[in-house]
Structure formats: structure tokens, C-alpha cells
Amino acid sequence: MKNKVLANKKIFIRTFGCQMNVRDSQVISGLLVKDGFELTDDYLTAQVILLNTCSVRQHAEERVFSLIGEYMRRRDQSPSPNREVPLIGILGCMAKNYAQGIFERAPLVDFAVGPDDIDKVPAIIKRLILDKEDVTALNGSHLFSRKIWEVDGGQRPEEVYHTNFHGADKCAYIVISEGCSNFCSYCIVPHVRGRLRHRRYKDILMEIEEAIALGISSVLLLGQNVNAYKDGEINFIKLLTLVDKLNGLSDFTFMTSHPKDASVDLFKAMATLKKLKKDLHLPLQSGSDKILKLMKRGYNKKMYLELAQNYRRIVRGGRLSTDIIVGFPTETSADFKETFDFFKMIKFDSAFIFKYSPRPNTAAFNMPDDVLKEEKERRHALMLNLQKSILAAACFIFFFFSHAYALNIDRVKVYYLTQDYKGAIQEGNRLIAEDRYSSELYYFLGLSYLKEGQYIRAAESFKVVINNLKESRLKEEARIGLADTYLLRGDYNNAKNIYNELLAANPSTKFKDQIQQRLTGIESGNEGAYSVQVGSFANIDNARNLVKKLNSSGYPAYFEERTQVSRKSYRVRVGKLNTRREAEELANRLSREGHPTKIFPE
């Protein structure tokens, strides 16, 4: 009876916030898949909706609360025959921050699970589903009202990191430490994620080797303060050295570094380790010593300048990025000018620029938030314009439907262009939560969702460009993207209509060949249109090894060579299938066996 009730339960997960949250969602997904649940990108068909949340800024929290109501409204308006009221779970930092108070603010929420309790998510969902079925059986349409919260856990069990589930096939996110003990006065992280705890270095290396065995050759080491890593005699630099020696790894990087723990020795390691990327994210936060002291950052402007100069001297060709907060309590015009001038002097390659947001439980929450909202917005705009002026000459070439475009670099585009689509989605949603968006941002967000197979969300992003952003030069591209989402979902009539409308409106469109190719595929019945990708490699031998392994397990695997901006890559795919349903069934089987999967049209 229990297995029947739990069979085919679909779970939708949406992630907010930092890369640590992205990895947490992957961990949770792996645990759920291992327990027999099915993941879906369509919340309208899900029996469980999980929101993995961020509490760093109030705006991010407000967006989560508003989305809960929005999801339920859209579900009620959907023509889908599945009218079952889903369970809703709040995970991560908001769950820890609000605990049982989350149910007062959002009565539709059924359970809340903090960052250190994510291993309990599958059991909680099972318990709630079974209890809900029991109540329905006894009372007909009686609504289920039980609430569960788990927010007081300690260090996570090590096994949660070894489900071999990674959301992206190009880069594995590897947590090396959890929590933070810095207690910067504005930061809520230590209060919601706890004090700093380090994973054992052998477990970290094992997890990376497991990812390599899956065909993943790129790694991002994660921690709130990676520089402080320590496991016995193994410090952060020694850990980097051990990772660099792993066979099958093509490259790796890390984030985030704290300036008070950064050193010349770290920069020397970055310069000499062959597989370690040379980019460094080193949050400054303010260029005013007075504000840095109030923030409890543990360094001053002179110390930071020396670090930046040493980094650029030692790590040739590296890119330096940073974080800036404007409008911190008591920040005067003179304090802001110091930050502005310091930023201008350093010439950061990129930066995340935030308006200060008071957070409960932090030391700064008790300080008067005395910088007016309008002044925060003015300073925020000045910093953004300064960043634009520094980056104005920097361009990046990318290829879309065989046409090249030059674009100013920003992080969302860089993530997309390097095929880190999860990263692009995460960063794009973070910028939108900060009210920093444009037609290009929504367009690249749509492309990233498309690459990840999240077609409904891709369509929503393209529709924003088409309908809501009047000053957009990307409407034609967005309409093609929207049509592609219909094509990939098997809705050939809608796809065909949009493609034909585009050709009728602009017969000489530069996308004519690509549109006609898609229309030809639709008219020919789309035979053999789908395959499941399970790996992408820079090394042909890695691709061949995975194909051999899959073939020996009975899967019709093969690889194809792809050239992009003079670089070759090798995609391993399985099957040539006529319908998307067949492809989804194959992807589910491969996913249950630990393979990262994406569905592609042939």
C-alpha cells in the first residue's frame, strides 16, 4: 500500500541564492531520486513543490512568499487534469530563519527544513504523503493540516554528498566546508548555516573522483570562506594541490575567499597549479576603513590593496571580481566616495553590487538604517555605471544558430557561454531578485533554461522579453526561443505557427535557415528526434570510455564531436527516439543509475 501511494510522485525544486544552495538542491535531488521519487521541471504537475531559499536579503524572502501564492493561482488556472493540491516545502536559510513562524507568514507551506537537516527531506515528504492519503481516505475531501519543521540539525551526514547527483554535466559543485564563523555584522549566514565545519579531505577527494567517474571533468570547490579550510595537516593550499593531481580532472576553481585569510601563498598556488583556474572572487564590500570596521570584516583598505596588487603580479591573466554593499548604516557621502574611488583604482573585472538590507539576528540589525532608500539607489546606480564603464571595452563572442554576436561581459552570459547553465540560471534569478534585469538577462535566462530542459520556465523568460520589455532588440530571438520550447515539448502546432509567423513578418531574417530546418523536422514527423545526453568531455578518450561502459550495460550509446570557438568537445548520447516521452523514460532510467541527463533533439 505504501509503495503504491508513493509511486510516481513528482517533485519540483526551485533554488534561490548562492552556489551553496545550488549544491544543496542537487544533494536533495539525489536523495529523492535514490528514494524513488521523480523530479520534474513543471510545478503544475508536481505533487510536491520545494523552494530552496536564501535569507541574505529581504527582497529575496519576499519573492519566495509571493511565488507560493503565484504557483497556486497558476495551478488553479491550469487546464491540467491533475488537480491534486501539492505539498509545499520551504528549505534552506529561510526555514532556519523563520522556523515554525514560516507557517504563520505562509499558511500554504506544509513543512520547513533548515540547511543542516536536508538529509531528512525524503522521509518528511513520505510521512506527509502517507498521512495525507490516510486523512483523505477517512474523511473524503478533508484537507490535511499537519505541519513539520526540522531546523536544528548539526553537521550533515557525509553520505548526503555521495548520491552521485549533479545538476550540470560540465561542472560538479563540491562543498569543502559548511557554515561560517566570521560573523560579519551585516551577514545572516552564521545564524542560518551555523559555525564553520570542515569536511574531511579524503571525503572531498572521494566525491570529486565519483564525479569524474560520471564523466564530469570540471569542479567548483564551495565554502563560505574556503581559505579557512583545515583538516588536520591539510590546509586549503594543500587541498588544492591534492585536487590538482586527480586523474581525469581537466580544471577546477573555488569560491568564496575572505580577504583576511587570503595570502601570497594562495596566489602562488593559483599561478603554479596547472588545473586550477586563475580567477579570484575576493569580496571587498566597502572602500571605507570606517565602514569595514563596522562591518567586522577583519581587514582595512591598505591590506586589501596589497592583496589585489600581489594577486595581479603573481597570477598573470587572472580575473579579479568582488562584492560591494552600498548604504550600510552610517555610510556618508565621503565613505561612499572612498568606495567609488577605490573600485575605480582596482579596476575589478566584474562585481556584484548590492544595496544594504537589514537582516534580523545580525549585529547591524540593531544599527540605525539611516541611509535613505533613494540615496541607496543613487549610490547603487553610480557603482553599476562605474562597473559598466570599466567593462565597456570587454567583449565576448558567442555562437547562437551559427551567428556570432559581440556582447559586454556579465556573469550570466559568461556562465551561459561556458555551458554552466545552472550557474546562469542561479545568477539570473539572483539579479532579478535584486531588481536588476534587462531583456538580455531574461533572454539568456531563457536560453539557459532551454539547455537545462526546463521548457516551461524557458518559455516564461522568453515571454517576458516578447511582451513586457518594450525596448528590446531581442524580440525575434526570443520568439524563436519560445517556439523551440514548444517544439521540444512536442507541441508542434504552436511551434510551427510561431516559426511561420516569423518568416511571414521578416522573410529575410538572419535565422531563416534555422527556422526552415526546424519546420522541415516538424513536417517529416520528427523521426528519431530525441536523444539523452549523459556527458560532455574535452578529452575524446573519456567520451569513448563512457560509451563503452554504457554499451556494456545495454544502452545504445555513442558520442559526437562538437567545435565551439575553436575548442572541441565530445558529447556522449544514448538512443535515437521518436517521442519525448520515450526520451524522458530513458533519462529517468539513466538518472536512477547515477548519470547526469539532458534530453536533446537530434
Coordinates of N, CA, C and O in Angstrom, one line a residue, residues 138-248:
L138 N -10.1 8.6 5.1 CA -11.0 8.6 6.2 C -12.1 9.7 6.1 O -13.2 9.5 6.6
N139 N -11.7 10.8 5.6 CA -12.6 12.0 5.6 C -13.0 12.5 4.3 O -13.3 13.7 4.2
G140 N -12.8 11.8 3.2 CA -13.1 12.3 1.9 C -12.3 13.4 1.5 O -11.1 13.3 1.3
S141 N -12.8 14.6 1.4 CA -12.1 15.8 0.9 C -11.4 16.6 2.0 O -11.0 17.7 1.8
H142 N -11.4 16.0 3.2 CA -10.8 16.7 4.4 C -9.4 17.2 4.1 O -8.6 16.4 3.6
L143 N -9.1 18.4 4.3 CA -7.8 19.0 4.0 C -6.8 18.6 5.1 O -7.1 18.6 6.3
F144 N -5.6 18.3 4.6 CA -4.5 17.9 5.5 C -4.0 19.2 6.2 O -3.7 20.2 5.5
S145 N -3.7 19.1 7.5 CA -3.3 20.4 8.2 C -2.0 20.2 9.0 O -1.6 21.1 9.6
R146 N -1.4 19.0 9.0 CA -0.2 18.8 9.8 C 1.0 19.6 9.3 O 1.2 19.7 8.1
K147 N 1.8 20.2 10.2 CA 3.0 20.9 9.8 C 4.2 20.3 10.4 O 4.1 19.8 11.6
I148 N 5.3 20.3 9.7 CA 6.6 19.7 10.2 C 7.7 20.7 10.0 O 7.8 21.4 8.9
W149 N 8.5 20.9 11.0 CA 9.7 21.7 10.8 C 10.9 21.0 11.4 O 10.8 20.5 12.5
E150 N 12.0 21.0 10.7 CA 13.3 20.4 11.1 C 14.4 21.5 10.8 O 14.8 21.6 9.7
V151 N 14.8 22.2 11.8 CA 15.7 23.3 11.6 C 16.9 23.3 12.6 O 17.7 24.3 12.5
D152 N 17.0 22.3 13.4 CA 18.0 22.4 14.5 C 19.1 21.3 14.4 O 19.7 21.0 15.4
G153 N 19.3 20.8 13.2 CA 20.3 19.8 13.0 C 21.7 20.3 13.2 O 22.0 21.5 13.1
G154 N 22.7 19.4 13.3 CA 24.1 19.7 13.4 C 24.7 19.5 12.1 O 24.2 19.8 11.0
Q155 N 26.0 19.0 12.1 CA 26.7 18.8 10.8 C 25.9 17.7 10.0 O 25.5 16.7 10.5
R156 N 25.9 17.8 8.7 CA 25.2 16.9 7.8 C 25.9 15.5 7.8 O 27.2 15.5 7.9
P157 N 25.2 14.5 7.7 CA 25.9 13.2 7.5 C 26.7 13.2 6.2 O 26.2 13.7 5.1
E158 N 27.8 12.6 6.2 CA 28.7 12.7 5.0 C 28.1 12.0 3.8 O 28.3 12.4 2.6
E159 N 27.2 11.0 4.0 CA 26.7 10.2 2.9 C 25.8 11.1 2.0 O 25.6 10.7 0.8
V160 N 25.3 12.2 2.4 CA 24.4 13.0 1.6 C 25.2 13.5 0.3 O 24.6 13.8 -0.7
Y161 N 26.5 13.6 0.4 CA 27.3 14.2 -0.7 C 27.7 13.1 -1.7 O 28.4 13.4 -2.7
H162 N 27.2 11.8 -1.5 CA 27.7 10.8 -2.3 C 26.5 10.0 -3.1 O 26.6 8.8 -3.3
T163 N 25.5 10.8 -3.4 CA 24.4 10.2 -4.2 C 24.8 10.2 -5.7 O 24.0 9.7 -6.5
N164 N 25.9 10.8 -6.1 CA 26.3 10.9 -7.5 C 25.3 11.7 -8.3 O 25.1 11.3 -9.5
F165 N 24.7 12.7 -7.7 CA 23.7 13.5 -8.5 C 24.3 14.9 -8.6 O 24.6 15.6 -7.6
H166 N 24.5 15.3 -9.9 CA 25.0 16.7 -10.2 C 24.1 17.3 -11.2 O 23.8 16.7 -12.3
G167 N 23.7 18.5 -11.0 CA 22.7 19.1 -11.9 C 23.3 19.4 -13.3 O 22.6 19.4 -14.3
A168 N 24.5 19.8 -13.4 CA 25.2 20.1 -14.6 C 26.2 19.0 -15.0 O 26.8 18.5 -14.2
D169 N 26.3 18.8 -16.3 CA 27.2 17.7 -16.7 C 28.6 18.2 -17.0 O 29.5 17.5 -17.2
K170 N 28.8 19.5 -16.8 CA 30.1 20.1 -17.1 C 30.9 20.4 -15.8 O 32.1 20.2 -15.8
C171 N 30.2 20.8 -14.8 CA 30.9 21.2 -13.6 C 30.2 20.6 -12.3 O 29.0 20.7 -12.2
A172 N 31.0 20.0 -11.5 CA 30.5 19.5 -10.2 C 30.8 20.4 -9.1 O 31.9 20.9 -8.9
Y173 N 29.7 20.8 -8.3 CA 29.9 21.6 -7.1 C 30.2 20.7 -6.0 O 29.5 19.8 -5.6
I174 N 31.3 21.0 -5.3 CA 31.8 20.2 -4.2 C 32.0 21.1 -3.0 O 32.8 22.0 -2.9
V175 N 31.2 20.8 -1.9 CA 31.3 21.5 -0.7 C 32.5 21.0 0.1 O 32.6 19.8 0.4
I176 N 33.4 22.0 0.5 CA 34.5 21.6 1.3 C 34.3 22.0 2.8 O 34.9 21.4 3.7
S177 N 33.4 22.9 3.0 CA 33.1 23.4 4.4 C 31.7 23.9 4.5 O 31.2 24.4 3.5
E178 N 31.1 23.8 5.6 CA 29.8 24.3 5.9 C 29.8 25.4 6.9 O 30.6 25.3 7.8
G179 N 28.9 26.3 6.8 CA 28.8 27.4 7.8 C 29.9 28.4 7.8 O 30.8 28.4 6.9
C180 N 29.9 29.3 8.7 CA 30.9 30.4 8.8 C 31.0 30.9 10.2 O 30.0 31.0 10.9
S181 N 32.2 31.2 10.6 CA 32.4 31.7 12.0 C 32.9 33.2 12.0 O 33.4 33.7 13.0
N182 N 32.8 33.9 10.9 CA 33.3 35.3 10.8 C 32.3 36.3 11.5 O 32.8 37.3 12.0
F183 N 31.0 36.0 11.4 CA 30.0 36.9 12.0 C 30.2 38.4 11.6 O 30.3 39.3 12.4
C184 N 30.4 38.6 10.3 CA 30.3 40.0 9.8 C 29.0 40.6 10.2 O 28.0 39.9 10.2
S185 N 29.0 41.9 10.5 CA 27.9 42.4 11.2 C 26.6 42.5 10.4 O 25.5 42.6 10.9
Y186 N 26.7 42.4 9.0 CA 25.6 42.5 8.2 C 25.1 41.2 7.7 O 24.0 41.0 7.1
C187 N 25.8 40.1 8.0 CA 25.6 38.8 7.4 C 24.8 37.8 8.2 O 25.2 37.6 9.4
I188 N 23.8 37.2 7.6 CA 23.0 36.3 8.4 C 23.5 34.8 8.3 O 23.0 33.9 9.0
V189 N 24.5 34.6 7.4 CA 24.9 33.2 7.2 C 25.3 32.4 8.4 O 24.8 31.3 8.6
P190 N 26.1 32.9 9.3 CA 26.4 32.1 10.5 C 25.2 31.8 11.4 O 25.2 30.8 12.1
H191 N 24.1 32.6 11.3 CA 22.9 32.4 12.1 C 22.0 31.3 11.4 O 21.2 30.7 12.2
V192 N 22.1 31.2 10.1 CA 21.2 30.2 9.5 C 22.0 28.9 9.0 O 21.4 27.9 8.9
R193 N 23.3 29.0 8.9 CA 24.1 27.9 8.4 C 25.0 27.4 9.5 O 25.7 26.4 9.3
G194 N 25.1 28.1 10.6 CA 25.9 27.6 11.8 C 27.4 28.0 11.6 O 27.8 28.7 10.7
R195 N 28.1 27.6 12.6 CA 29.6 27.9 12.6 C 30.3 27.0 11.6 O 29.8 26.0 11.2
L196 N 31.5 27.4 11.3 CA 32.3 26.8 10.3 C 32.6 25.3 10.7 O 33.1 25.1 11.8
R197 N 32.4 24.4 9.8 CA 32.7 23.0 10.0 C 33.4 22.5 8.7 O 32.9 22.8 7.6
H198 N 34.5 21.8 8.8 CA 35.2 21.3 7.6 C 34.9 19.9 7.3 O 34.9 19.0 8.3
R199 N 34.7 19.5 6.1 CA 34.7 18.1 5.7 C 36.1 17.5 5.7 O 37.0 18.2 5.4
R200 N 36.1 16.2 5.9 CA 37.4 15.5 5.8 C 37.9 15.6 4.4 O 37.2 15.3 3.4
Y201 N 39.2 15.8 4.2 CA 39.8 16.0 2.9 C 39.6 14.7 2.0 O 39.4 14.8 0.8
K202 N 39.7 13.6 2.7 CA 39.6 12.3 1.9 C 38.2 12.1 1.4 O 38.0 11.6 0.3
D203 N 37.2 12.6 2.1 CA 35.8 12.5 1.6 C 35.6 13.5 0.5 O 34.9 13.2 -0.5
I204 N 36.2 14.6 0.5 CA 36.2 15.6 -0.6 C 36.8 15.0 -1.8 O 36.2 15.1 -2.9
L205 N 38.0 14.4 -1.7 CA 38.6 13.8 -2.9 C 37.8 12.7 -3.4 O 37.7 12.5 -4.7
M206 N 37.2 11.9 -2.5 CA 36.4 10.8 -3.0 C 35.2 11.3 -3.8 O 34.8 10.7 -4.8
E207 N 34.5 12.4 -3.3 CA 33.4 12.9 -4.1 C 33.8 13.4 -5.4 O 33.1 13.2 -6.4
I208 N 34.9 14.0 -5.5 CA 35.4 14.5 -6.8 C 35.7 13.3 -7.7 O 35.3 13.4 -8.9
E209 N 36.3 12.3 -7.2 CA 36.6 11.1 -8.0 C 35.3 10.4 -8.5 O 35.2 9.9 -9.6
E210 N 34.3 10.5 -7.7 CA 33.0 9.9 -8.1 C 32.4 10.7 -9.2 O 31.8 10.2 -10.2
A211 N 32.6 12.1 -9.2 CA 32.1 12.9 -10.3 C 32.8 12.7 -11.5 O 32.3 12.6 -12.6
I212 N 34.2 12.5 -11.4 CA 35.0 12.2 -12.6 C 34.5 10.9 -13.2 O 34.5 10.8 -14.5
A213 N 34.2 9.9 -12.4 CA 33.8 8.6 -12.9 C 32.5 8.7 -13.7 O 32.2 7.9 -14.6
L214 N 31.7 9.8 -13.4 CA 30.4 10.0 -14.1 C 30.7 10.8 -15.4 O 29.7 11.1 -16.2
G215 N 31.9 11.2 -15.7 CA 32.2 11.9 -16.9 C 32.3 13.4 -16.7 O 32.4 14.2 -17.6
I216 N 32.3 13.9 -15.4 CA 32.4 15.3 -15.1 C 33.8 15.7 -14.9 O 34.5 15.1 -14.1
S217 N 34.4 16.6 -15.7 CA 35.8 16.9 -15.6 C 36.1 18.3 -15.0 O 37.3 18.6 -15.0
S218 N 35.1 19.0 -14.6 CA 35.4 20.3 -14.1 C 34.7 20.4 -12.7 O 33.6 19.9 -12.5
V219 N 35.4 21.1 -11.7 CA 34.9 21.1 -10.3 C 35.0 22.6 -9.8 O 35.9 23.3 -10.1
L220 N 34.0 22.9 -9.0 CA 34.0 24.2 -8.2 C 33.9 23.8 -6.7 O 32.9 23.2 -6.2
L221 N 35.0 24.1 -6.0 CA 35.0 23.9 -4.5 C 34.3 25.0 -3.8 O 34.6 26.2 -4.1
L222 N 33.4 24.7 -2.9 CA 32.5 25.7 -2.3 C 32.7 25.7 -0.8 O 32.9 24.7 -0.1
G223 N 32.6 26.9 -0.3 CA 32.5 27.2 1.1 C 32.3 28.7 1.4 O 32.5 29.5 0.5
Q224 N 31.7 29.0 2.5 CA 31.5 30.4 2.8 C 32.8 31.2 2.9 O 32.9 32.4 2.7
N225 N 33.9 30.4 3.3 CA 35.2 31.0 3.4 C 36.2 29.9 3.2 O 36.7 29.3 4.1
V226 N 36.5 29.6 1.9 CA 37.3 28.4 1.6 C 38.7 28.6 2.1 O 39.4 27.6 2.4
N227 N 39.2 29.8 2.2 CA 40.6 30.0 2.6 C 40.9 29.4 4.0 O 42.0 29.1 4.4
A228 N 39.8 29.4 4.8 CA 40.0 28.9 6.2 C 40.0 27.4 6.3 O 40.1 26.9 7.5
Y229 N 39.9 26.7 5.2 CA 39.8 25.2 5.3 C 40.9 24.6 6.1 O 42.1 25.0 5.9
K230 N 40.6 23.6 6.9 CA 41.6 22.9 7.7 C 41.1 21.5 8.1 O 40.0 21.4 8.7
D231 N 41.9 20.5 7.8 CA 41.6 19.1 8.2 C 42.9 18.5 8.6 O 43.7 18.0 7.8
G232 N 43.2 18.6 9.9 CA 44.5 18.1 10.4 C 45.6 18.9 9.8 O 45.7 20.1 9.9
E233 N 46.5 18.2 9.1 CA 47.6 18.9 8.5 C 47.3 19.5 7.1 O 48.1 20.1 6.5
I234 N 46.1 19.2 6.6 CA 45.7 19.6 5.3 C 45.0 21.0 5.4 O 43.9 21.0 5.8
N235 N 45.7 22.0 4.9 CA 45.0 23.3 4.8 C 44.5 23.5 3.4 O 44.6 22.6 2.6
F236 N 44.0 24.7 3.1 CA 43.4 25.0 1.8 C 44.3 24.8 0.7 O 44.0 24.1 -0.4
I237 N 45.5 25.3 0.8 CA 46.5 25.2 -0.3 C 46.9 23.8 -0.5 O 47.1 23.3 -1.7
K238 N 47.1 23.0 0.5 CA 47.4 21.6 0.4 C 46.2 20.8 -0.3 O 46.5 19.9 -1.1
L239 N 45.0 21.2 0.1 CA 43.9 20.6 -0.5 C 43.8 20.9 -2.0 O 43.6 20.0 -2.9
L240 N 44.1 22.1 -2.4 CA 44.2 22.5 -3.8 C 45.2 21.6 -4.6 O 45.0 21.2 -5.7
T241 N 46.3 21.4 -3.9 CA 47.4 20.6 -4.5 C 47.0 19.2 -4.8 O 47.3 18.6 -5.8
L242 N 46.3 18.6 -3.8 CA 45.8 17.3 -3.9 C 44.7 17.1 -5.0 O 44.7 16.2 -5.8
V243 N 43.9 18.1 -5.1 CA 42.8 18.1 -6.2 C 43.5 18.2 -7.5 O 43.1 17.5 -8.5
D244 N 44.5 19.1 -7.7 CA 45.2 19.3 -8.9 C 45.8 18.0 -9.5 O 45.9 17.8 -10.7
K245 N 46.1 17.0 -8.6 CA 46.8 15.8 -9.0 C 45.8 14.7 -9.5 O 46.2 13.6 -9.9
L246 N 44.5 14.9 -9.3 CA 43.5 13.9 -9.6 C 43.4 13.6 -11.1 O 43.3 14.5 -12.0
N247 N 43.5 12.3 -11.5 CA 43.4 11.9 -12.9 C 42.0 12.1 -13.4 O 41.0 11.8 -12.7
G248 N 41.9 12.6 -14.6 CA 40.6 12.7 -15.2 C 40.0 14.1 -15.0 O 39.0 14.4 -15.6

